[in-house]
Amino acid sequence: MVEHERFESFLESLPDCLPKHLVDLELENIKEGIPIIRKGGERLIRFMLELKKPVNILEVGTATGFSALFMLEFVCEKAKITTIERMEERVVKAEDNFKKYDKNGQITLIKGDAQDVLSELVANGNEYDFIFMDAAKGQYINFFENIKKLLSHGGILVTDNMLQEGRLLDSRYTVVRRERTIHQRMREYVNVLATDKELETMFLETGDGMAVSVKKLIRMED
Ligand code: SAM
C-alpha cells in the first residue's frame, strides 16, 4: 500500500500548468500561513468542474480568494462563483485579488458568517450546481441542511478537510479533550453524508480528506 504522504508529495510534484498569478498567490498564502486547498484537492476540483461544467458555484470559506480564482480557470465564461468569508482582513485581501484577476466579474464575495449567509441564500431561493465547502470543520454539520437546500438535483458538493489530518479515524476514546467536540462533529457530519437519502457520497483520502457528494435526481416514482 502506498503511504498517503508519499502520494500527496507525488501529486505535488506533477506539473499543473497554472497561470502565474495563481502560482504566486498560492506561494504567498503558504508563506503567510493561510490555509488553502492542497494540490490533491486542486486536482479533484478541476476534474469535477470539467465533468460537471457548473454554472452556479458556491464556496463556503474564501480566505484570500485563491480557490475561487483557481475554480475560475476551469469554468465557462457564463459561470458565476459566490464565495463567503467572515474574517475582515481576508475579505479585504480577497476583494483586492478579485479586482486584479477576475476581469469579467464572475466572482461575488459575500462578507459574513456562513451560518447567516446560507440561510439568506436559501430564503432568496438560490440554487447551485457545485458547492465547495472549505470553512470551519466543526460547523459543517450546522451548515448541512441549508447546503442541501441550496444544492440543485444532480449538483455536486465537495467537502474539504474531512480527515482532520488523520484524527477523524482515531477512536473518540483516544482523542485529546480539546479536540473532542470537533472530532464528534466531524464524525456526525460523515455519518450524515454517508446516510442521507438525497445524497450519494464518496470519501477520498485526497488532500486532507475530501468527500464528493451528488444530490440525486428526482425519479418519477418519488
Ligand atoms: N477555500 C480557501 C482556499 O482554498 O483558498 C481556503 C479557505 S480556509 C481553509 C477557511 C476559511 O473559512 C477561513 O478563511 C475562515 O475565516 C473561513 N470561515 C470559517 N468559518 C466560517 C464561517 N462560519 N463563515 C464564513 N467564513 C468562515
PDB file of C-alpha atoms and ligand atoms in Angstrom:
ATOM      1  CA  MET A   1       0.000   0.000   0.000  1.00  0.00           C
ATOM      2  CA  VAL A   2       1.302   3.469  -0.913  1.00  0.00           C
ATOM      3  CA  GLU A   3       1.538   5.829   2.054  1.00  0.00           C
ATOM      4  CA  HIS A   4      -0.743   8.853   1.935  1.00  0.00           C
ATOM      5  CA  GLU A   5       2.026  11.435   2.445  1.00  0.00           C
ATOM      6  CA  ARG A   6       4.136   9.897  -0.327  1.00  0.00           C
ATOM      7  CA  PHE A   7       1.209  10.007  -2.688  1.00  0.00           C
ATOM      8  CA  GLU A   8       0.480  13.649  -1.810  1.00  0.00           C
ATOM      9  CA  SER A   9       4.137  14.537  -2.467  1.00  0.00           C
ATOM     10  CA  PHE A  10       3.861  12.779  -5.800  1.00  0.00           C
ATOM     11  CA  LEU A  11       0.755  14.825  -6.658  1.00  0.00           C
ATOM     12  CA  GLU A  12       2.572  17.994  -5.636  1.00  0.00           C
ATOM     13  CA  SER A  13       5.425  17.145  -7.975  1.00  0.00           C
ATOM     14  CA  LEU A  14       3.157  16.868 -11.014  1.00  0.00           C
ATOM     15  CA  PRO A  15       3.047  19.837 -13.378  1.00  0.00           C
ATOM     16  CA  ASP A  16      -0.298  21.613 -13.082  1.00  0.00           C
ATOM     17  CA  CYS A  17       0.158  24.382 -15.652  1.00  0.00           C
ATOM     18  CA  LEU A  18      -1.485  27.060 -13.511  1.00  0.00           C
ATOM     19  CA  PRO A  19      -1.201  30.700 -14.595  1.00  0.00           C
ATOM     20  CA  LYS A  20       1.474  32.778 -12.878  1.00  0.00           C
ATOM     21  CA  HIS A  21      -0.912  34.795 -10.695  1.00  0.00           C
ATOM     22  CA  LEU A  22      -2.240  31.578  -9.123  1.00  0.00           C
ATOM     23  CA  VAL A  23       1.250  30.171  -8.567  1.00  0.00           C
ATOM     24  CA  ASP A  24       2.223  33.447  -6.861  1.00  0.00           C
ATOM     25  CA  LEU A  25      -0.967  33.631  -4.802  1.00  0.00           C
ATOM     26  CA  GLU A  26      -0.565  30.049  -3.654  1.00  0.00           C
ATOM     27  CA  LEU A  27       3.020  30.699  -2.506  1.00  0.00           C
ATOM     28  CA  GLU A  28       2.009  33.930  -0.808  1.00  0.00           C
ATOM     29  CA  ASN A  29      -0.742  32.177   1.166  1.00  0.00           C
ATOM     30  CA  ILE A  30       1.557  29.319   2.167  1.00  0.00           C
ATOM     31  CA  LYS A  31       4.221  31.804   3.300  1.00  0.00           C
ATOM     32  CA  GLU A  32       1.679  33.702   5.380  1.00  0.00           C
ATOM     33  CA  GLY A  33       0.320  30.520   6.914  1.00  0.00           C
ATOM     34  CA  ILE A  34      -3.157  30.963   5.425  1.00  0.00           C
ATOM     35  CA  PRO A  35      -4.720  27.546   4.938  1.00  0.00           C
ATOM     36  CA  ILE A  36      -5.643  26.930   1.314  1.00  0.00           C
ATOM     37  CA  ILE A  37      -6.643  23.948  -0.734  1.00  0.00           C
ATOM     38  CA  ARG A  38      -3.904  21.347  -1.204  1.00  0.00           C
ATOM     39  CA  LYS A  39      -2.599  20.041  -4.508  1.00  0.00           C
ATOM     40  CA  GLY A  40      -4.604  16.819  -4.299  1.00  0.00           C
ATOM     41  CA  GLY A  41      -7.726  18.883  -3.645  1.00  0.00           C
ATOM     42  CA  GLU A  42      -6.982  21.090  -6.624  1.00  0.00           C
ATOM     43  CA  ARG A  43      -6.790  18.019  -8.858  1.00  0.00           C
ATOM     44  CA  LEU A  44     -10.133  16.778  -7.633  1.00  0.00           C
ATOM     45  CA  ILE A  45     -11.844  20.153  -8.003  1.00  0.00           C
ATOM     46  CA  ARG A  46     -10.615  20.880 -11.518  1.00  0.00           C
ATOM     47  CA  PHE A  47     -11.605  17.350 -12.544  1.00  0.00           C
ATOM     48  CA  MET A  48     -15.095  17.712 -11.066  1.00  0.00           C
ATOM     49  CA  LEU A  49     -15.566  21.149 -12.664  1.00  0.00           C
ATOM     50  CA  GLU A  50     -14.643  19.761 -16.051  1.00  0.00           C
ATOM     51  CA  LEU A  51     -17.012  16.834 -15.570  1.00  0.00           C
ATOM     52  CA  LYS A  52     -19.962  18.793 -14.222  1.00  0.00           C
ATOM     53  CA  LYS A  53     -19.500  22.122 -16.068  1.00  0.00           C
ATOM     54  CA  PRO A  54     -21.383  24.050 -13.387  1.00  0.00           C
ATOM     55  CA  VAL A  55     -22.798  27.498 -13.974  1.00  0.00           C
ATOM     56  CA  ASN A  56     -23.666  28.470 -10.402  1.00  0.00           C
ATOM     57  CA  ILE A  57     -20.952  27.781  -7.879  1.00  0.00           C
ATOM     58  CA  LEU A  58     -20.939  28.419  -4.148  1.00  0.00           C
ATOM     59  CA  GLU A  59     -17.874  28.346  -1.941  1.00  0.00           C
ATOM     60  CA  VAL A  60     -18.005  28.442   1.848  1.00  0.00           C
ATOM     61  CA  GLY A  61     -14.635  29.769   3.081  1.00  0.00           C
ATOM     62  CA  THR A  62     -12.913  32.223   0.722  1.00  0.00           C
ATOM     63  CA  ALA A  63      -9.774  33.000   2.723  1.00  0.00           C
ATOM     64  CA  THR A  64      -7.883  35.339   0.359  1.00  0.00           C
ATOM     65  CA  GLY A  65      -9.616  34.091  -2.767  1.00  0.00           C
ATOM     66  CA  PHE A  66      -7.117  31.531  -4.039  1.00  0.00           C
ATOM     67  CA  SER A  67      -9.573  28.656  -4.546  1.00  0.00           C
ATOM     68  CA  ALA A  68     -12.260  30.901  -6.080  1.00  0.00           C
ATOM     69  CA  LEU A  69      -9.725  32.214  -8.604  1.00  0.00           C
ATOM     70  CA  PHE A  70      -8.487  28.661  -9.112  1.00  0.00           C
ATOM     71  CA  MET A  71     -12.042  27.464  -9.906  1.00  0.00           C
ATOM     72  CA  LEU A  72     -12.486  30.392 -12.266  1.00  0.00           C
ATOM     73  CA  GLU A  73      -9.797  28.859 -14.504  1.00  0.00           C
ATOM     74  CA  PHE A  74     -11.890  25.744 -15.063  1.00  0.00           C
ATOM     75  CA  VAL A  75     -15.391  27.103 -15.617  1.00  0.00           C
ATOM     76  CA  CYS A  76     -17.084  28.669 -18.602  1.00  0.00           C
ATOM     77  CA  GLU A  77     -17.489  32.424 -19.124  1.00  0.00           C
ATOM     78  CA  LYS A  78     -21.091  32.477 -18.008  1.00  0.00           C
ATOM     79  CA  ALA A  79     -20.350  30.688 -14.731  1.00  0.00           C
ATOM     80  CA  LYS A  80     -20.788  32.665 -11.514  1.00  0.00           C
ATOM     81  CA  ILE A  81     -18.928  31.950  -8.289  1.00  0.00           C
ATOM     82  CA  THR A  82     -20.335  33.150  -4.965  1.00  0.00           C
ATOM     83  CA  THR A  83     -17.941  32.847  -2.049  1.00  0.00           C
ATOM     84  CA  ILE A  84     -18.406  33.510   1.681  1.00  0.00           C
ATOM     85  CA  GLU A  85     -15.819  34.737   4.203  1.00  0.00           C
ATOM     86  CA  ARG A  86     -16.194  36.185   7.689  1.00  0.00           C
ATOM     87  CA  MET A  87     -12.657  37.384   8.567  1.00  0.00           C
ATOM     88  CA  GLU A  88     -12.344  41.075   7.745  1.00  0.00           C
ATOM     89  CA  GLU A  89      -8.644  41.063   6.819  1.00  0.00           C
ATOM     90  CA  ARG A  90      -9.106  38.091   4.493  1.00  0.00           C
ATOM     91  CA  VAL A  91     -12.144  39.726   2.895  1.00  0.00           C
ATOM     92  CA  VAL A  92     -10.019  42.808   2.129  1.00  0.00           C
ATOM     93  CA  LYS A  93      -7.273  40.686   0.541  1.00  0.00           C
ATOM     94  CA  ALA A  94      -9.749  38.578  -1.412  1.00  0.00           C
ATOM     95  CA  GLU A  95     -11.513  41.675  -2.768  1.00  0.00           C
ATOM     96  CA  ASP A  96      -8.182  43.020  -3.885  1.00  0.00           C
ATOM     97  CA  ASN A  97      -7.280  39.732  -5.594  1.00  0.00           C
ATOM     98  CA  PHE A  98     -10.661  39.513  -7.326  1.00  0.00           C
ATOM     99  CA  LYS A  99     -10.301  43.080  -8.589  1.00  0.00           C
ATOM    100  CA  LYS A 100      -6.947  42.163 -10.111  1.00  0.00           C
ATOM    101  CA  TYR A 101      -7.641  38.715 -11.513  1.00  0.00           C
ATOM    102  CA  ASP A 102     -11.402  38.323 -12.025  1.00  0.00           C
ATOM    103  CA  LYS A 103     -11.557  40.530 -15.099  1.00  0.00           C
ATOM    104  CA  ASN A 104     -15.124  39.566 -16.095  1.00  0.00           C
ATOM    105  CA  GLY A 105     -16.607  39.999 -12.628  1.00  0.00           C
ATOM    106  CA  GLN A 106     -17.671  36.364 -12.298  1.00  0.00           C
ATOM    107  CA  ILE A 107     -16.897  36.148  -8.575  1.00  0.00           C
ATOM    108  CA  THR A 108     -19.113  37.653  -5.866  1.00  0.00           C
ATOM    109  CA  LEU A 109     -17.767  37.795  -2.341  1.00  0.00           C
ATOM    110  CA  ILE A 110     -20.275  37.838   0.492  1.00  0.00           C
ATOM    111  CA  LYS A 111     -18.860  39.016   3.782  1.00  0.00           C
ATOM    112  CA  GLY A 112     -20.394  37.432   6.851  1.00  0.00           C
ATOM    113  CA  ASP A 113     -20.836  34.293   8.869  1.00  0.00           C
ATOM    114  CA  ALA A 114     -21.772  31.400   6.627  1.00  0.00           C
ATOM    115  CA  GLN A 115     -24.483  30.295   9.042  1.00  0.00           C
ATOM    116  CA  ASP A 116     -26.419  33.525   8.409  1.00  0.00           C
ATOM    117  CA  VAL A 117     -25.426  33.945   4.772  1.00  0.00           C
ATOM    118  CA  LEU A 118     -26.514  30.404   3.853  1.00  0.00           C
ATOM    119  CA  SER A 119     -29.929  30.986   5.460  1.00  0.00           C
ATOM    120  CA  GLU A 120     -30.313  34.189   3.448  1.00  0.00           C
ATOM    121  CA  LEU A 121     -29.330  32.431   0.228  1.00  0.00           C
ATOM    122  CA  VAL A 122     -31.951  29.768   0.932  1.00  0.00           C
ATOM    123  CA  ALA A 123     -34.591  32.389   1.767  1.00  0.00           C
ATOM    124  CA  ASN A 124     -33.853  34.125  -1.546  1.00  0.00           C
ATOM    125  CA  GLY A 125     -34.379  30.887  -3.458  1.00  0.00           C
ATOM    126  CA  ASN A 126     -30.791  30.471  -4.695  1.00  0.00           C
ATOM    127  CA  GLU A 127     -29.559  27.180  -6.123  1.00  0.00           C
ATOM    128  CA  TYR A 128     -26.073  26.000  -7.028  1.00  0.00           C
ATOM    129  CA  ASP A 129     -24.901  23.113  -9.145  1.00  0.00           C
ATOM    130  CA  PHE A 130     -21.490  22.971  -7.463  1.00  0.00           C
ATOM    131  CA  ILE A 131     -20.694  23.740  -3.827  1.00  0.00           C
ATOM    132  CA  PHE A 132     -17.221  23.742  -2.289  1.00  0.00           C
ATOM    133  CA  MET A 133     -17.305  23.552   1.490  1.00  0.00           C
ATOM    134  CA  ASP A 134     -13.997  24.710   2.947  1.00  0.00           C
ATOM    135  CA  ALA A 135     -14.678  26.599   6.191  1.00  0.00           C
ATOM    136  CA  ALA A 136     -14.509  25.748   9.904  1.00  0.00           C
ATOM    137  CA  LYS A 137     -14.801  21.949  10.034  1.00  0.00           C
ATOM    138  CA  GLY A 138     -16.745  21.899  13.274  1.00  0.00           C
ATOM    139  CA  GLN A 139     -19.542  23.873  11.601  1.00  0.00           C
ATOM    140  CA  TYR A 140     -20.099  21.667   8.570  1.00  0.00           C
ATOM    141  CA  ILE A 141     -22.801  19.762  10.382  1.00  0.00           C
ATOM    142  CA  ASN A 142     -24.622  23.032  11.173  1.00  0.00           C
ATOM    143  CA  PHE A 143     -24.412  24.193   7.566  1.00  0.00           C
ATOM    144  CA  PHE A 144     -25.597  20.897   6.151  1.00  0.00           C
ATOM    145  CA  GLU A 145     -29.381  21.379   5.966  1.00  0.00           C
ATOM    146  CA  ASN A 146     -29.004  24.715   4.190  1.00  0.00           C
ATOM    147  CA  ILE A 147     -26.286  23.365   1.909  1.00  0.00           C
ATOM    148  CA  LYS A 148     -28.600  20.549   0.888  1.00  0.00           C
ATOM    149  CA  LYS A 149     -31.383  23.002   0.099  1.00  0.00           C
ATOM    150  CA  LEU A 150     -29.006  25.138  -1.957  1.00  0.00           C
ATOM    151  CA  LEU A 151     -27.680  22.203  -3.978  1.00  0.00           C
ATOM    152  CA  SER A 152     -29.623  21.502  -7.156  1.00  0.00           C
ATOM    153  CA  HIS A 153     -30.605  17.954  -8.111  1.00  0.00           C
ATOM    154  CA  GLY A 154     -27.624  16.459  -9.902  1.00  0.00           C
ATOM    155  CA  GLY A 155     -25.450  19.099  -8.205  1.00  0.00           C
ATOM    156  CA  ILE A 156     -22.127  18.282  -6.581  1.00  0.00           C
ATOM    157  CA  LEU A 157     -20.909  19.087  -3.096  1.00  0.00           C
ATOM    158  CA  VAL A 158     -17.178  18.821  -2.409  1.00  0.00           C
ATOM    159  CA  THR A 159     -16.200  18.979   1.260  1.00  0.00           C
ATOM    160  CA  ASP A 160     -12.571  19.570   2.213  1.00  0.00           C
ATOM    161  CA  ASN A 161     -10.619  18.708   5.382  1.00  0.00           C
ATOM    162  CA  MET A 162     -12.650  15.633   6.200  1.00  0.00           C
ATOM    163  CA  LEU A 163      -9.785  13.723   7.789  1.00  0.00           C
ATOM    164  CA  GLN A 164      -8.585  16.396  10.226  1.00  0.00           C
ATOM    165  CA  GLU A 165      -5.027  15.301   9.422  1.00  0.00           C
ATOM    166  CA  GLY A 166      -5.955  11.722  10.214  1.00  0.00           C
ATOM    167  CA  ARG A 167      -7.563  12.395  13.594  1.00  0.00           C
ATOM    168  CA  LEU A 168     -11.021  11.580  12.262  1.00  0.00           C
ATOM    169  CA  LEU A 169     -10.005   7.934  12.085  1.00  0.00           C
ATOM    170  CA  ASP A 170      -8.954   7.795  15.740  1.00  0.00           C
ATOM    171  CA  SER A 171     -11.284   6.316  18.298  1.00  0.00           C
ATOM    172  CA  ARG A 172     -13.084   9.003  20.303  1.00  0.00           C
ATOM    173  CA  TYR A 173     -11.582   7.479  23.442  1.00  0.00           C
ATOM    174  CA  THR A 174      -8.065   8.381  22.306  1.00  0.00           C
ATOM    175  CA  VAL A 175      -8.833  11.945  21.172  1.00  0.00           C
ATOM    176  CA  VAL A 176      -7.448  14.635  23.497  1.00  0.00           C
ATOM    177  CA  ARG A 177     -10.072  16.610  25.360  1.00  0.00           C
ATOM    178  CA  ARG A 178      -9.716  19.888  23.419  1.00  0.00           C
ATOM    179  CA  GLU A 179     -10.270  18.025  20.127  1.00  0.00           C
ATOM    180  CA  ARG A 180     -13.294  16.008  21.257  1.00  0.00           C
ATOM    181  CA  THR A 181     -16.038  18.370  20.149  1.00  0.00           C
ATOM    182  CA  ILE A 182     -14.671  18.859  16.655  1.00  0.00           C
ATOM    183  CA  HIS A 183     -13.960  15.123  16.338  1.00  0.00           C
ATOM    184  CA  GLN A 184     -17.544  14.328  17.330  1.00  0.00           C
ATOM    185  CA  ARG A 185     -18.981  16.943  14.950  1.00  0.00           C
ATOM    186  CA  MET A 186     -16.922  15.685  12.033  1.00  0.00           C
ATOM    187  CA  ARG A 187     -17.949  12.090  12.773  1.00  0.00           C
ATOM    188  CA  GLU A 188     -21.565  13.283  12.829  1.00  0.00           C
ATOM    189  CA  TYR A 189     -21.082  15.057   9.501  1.00  0.00           C
ATOM    190  CA  VAL A 190     -19.509  11.951   7.944  1.00  0.00           C
ATOM    191  CA  ASN A 191     -22.431   9.837   9.146  1.00  0.00           C
ATOM    192  CA  VAL A 192     -24.950  12.304   7.775  1.00  0.00           C
ATOM    193  CA  LEU A 193     -23.223  12.338   4.380  1.00  0.00           C
ATOM    194  CA  ALA A 194     -22.994   8.557   4.363  1.00  0.00           C
ATOM    195  CA  THR A 195     -26.655   8.003   5.183  1.00  0.00           C
ATOM    196  CA  ASP A 196     -28.565  10.939   3.730  1.00  0.00           C
ATOM    197  CA  LYS A 197     -31.205   9.645   1.340  1.00  0.00           C
ATOM    198  CA  GLU A 198     -30.920  12.605  -1.032  1.00  0.00           C
ATOM    199  CA  LEU A 199     -27.168  12.289  -1.498  1.00  0.00           C
ATOM    200  CA  GLU A 200     -24.684   9.737  -2.726  1.00  0.00           C
ATOM    201  CA  THR A 201     -21.223  10.329  -1.267  1.00  0.00           C
ATOM    202  CA  MET A 202     -17.705   9.084  -1.887  1.00  0.00           C
ATOM    203  CA  PHE A 203     -14.969   9.695   0.690  1.00  0.00           C
ATOM    204  CA  LEU A 204     -11.461  10.221  -0.597  1.00  0.00           C
ATOM    205  CA  GLU A 205      -8.070  10.405   1.058  1.00  0.00           C
ATOM    206  CA  THR A 206      -7.015  13.186  -1.292  1.00  0.00           C
ATOM    207  CA  GLY A 207      -5.553  16.323   0.327  1.00  0.00           C
ATOM    208  CA  ASP A 208      -6.723  16.347   3.933  1.00  0.00           C
ATOM    209  CA  GLY A 209      -9.590  14.038   3.047  1.00  0.00           C
ATOM    210  CA  MET A 210     -12.378  15.102   0.735  1.00  0.00           C
ATOM    211  CA  ALA A 211     -15.966  13.997   0.326  1.00  0.00           C
ATOM    212  CA  VAL A 212     -17.701  14.242  -3.025  1.00  0.00           C
ATOM    213  CA  SER A 213     -21.476  14.114  -2.804  1.00  0.00           C
ATOM    214  CA  VAL A 214     -24.030  14.242  -5.556  1.00  0.00           C
ATOM    215  CA  LYS A 215     -27.641  15.205  -4.910  1.00  0.00           C
ATOM    216  CA  LYS A 216     -29.778  12.569  -6.539  1.00  0.00           C
ATOM    217  CA  LEU A 217     -32.093  13.409  -9.377  1.00  0.00           C
ATOM    218  CA  ILE A 218     -35.806  13.173  -8.622  1.00  0.00           C
ATOM    219  CA  ARG A 219     -37.072   9.870 -10.011  1.00  0.00           C
ATOM    220  CA  MET A 220     -40.571   9.614 -11.444  1.00  0.00           C
ATOM    221  CA  GLU A 221     -41.724   7.238  -8.693  1.00  0.00           C
ATOM    222  CA  ASP A 222     -40.510   9.591  -5.885  1.00  0.00           C
TER     223      ASP A 222
HETATM  224  N1  SAM B   1     -11.024  27.988   0.198  1.00  0.00           N
HETATM  225  C1  SAM B   1      -9.839  28.727   0.544  1.00  0.00           C
HETATM  226  C2  SAM B   1      -8.734  28.391  -0.436  1.00  0.00           C
HETATM  227  O1  SAM B   1      -8.506  27.180  -0.670  1.00  0.00           O
HETATM  228  O2  SAM B   1      -8.102  29.319  -0.958  1.00  0.00           O
HETATM  229  C3  SAM B   1      -9.375  28.398   1.952  1.00  0.00           C
HETATM  230  C4  SAM B   1     -10.412  28.550   2.991  1.00  0.00           C
HETATM  231  S1  SAM B   1      -9.760  28.393   4.629  1.00  0.00           S
HETATM  232  C5  SAM B   1      -9.378  26.713   4.747  1.00  0.00           C
HETATM  233  C6  SAM B   1     -11.240  28.512   5.554  1.00  0.00           C
HETATM  234  C7  SAM B   1     -11.798  29.910   5.597  1.00  0.00           C
HETATM  235  O3  SAM B   1     -13.143  29.822   6.042  1.00  0.00           O
HETATM  236  C8  SAM B   1     -11.076  30.827   6.556  1.00  0.00           C
HETATM  237  O4  SAM B   1     -10.608  31.984   5.897  1.00  0.00           O
HETATM  238  C9  SAM B   1     -12.124  31.185   7.609  1.00  0.00           C
HETATM  239  O5  SAM B   1     -12.054  32.518   8.069  1.00  0.00           O
HETATM  240  C10 SAM B   1     -13.417  30.929   6.856  1.00  0.00           C
HETATM  241  N2  SAM B   1     -14.546  30.567   7.722  1.00  0.00           N
HETATM  242  C11 SAM B   1     -14.546  29.640   8.706  1.00  0.00           C
HETATM  243  N3  SAM B   1     -15.764  29.556   9.258  1.00  0.00           N
HETATM  244  C12 SAM B   1     -16.551  30.461   8.627  1.00  0.00           C
HETATM  245  C13 SAM B   1     -17.900  30.866   8.769  1.00  0.00           C
HETATM  246  N4  SAM B   1     -18.704  30.318   9.683  1.00  0.00           N
HETATM  247  N5  SAM B   1     -18.381  31.810   7.924  1.00  0.00           N
HETATM  248  C14 SAM B   1     -17.580  32.382   6.989  1.00  0.00           C
HETATM  249  N6  SAM B   1     -16.271  32.042   6.820  1.00  0.00           N
HETATM  250  C15 SAM B   1     -15.770  31.099   7.621  1.00  0.00           C
END
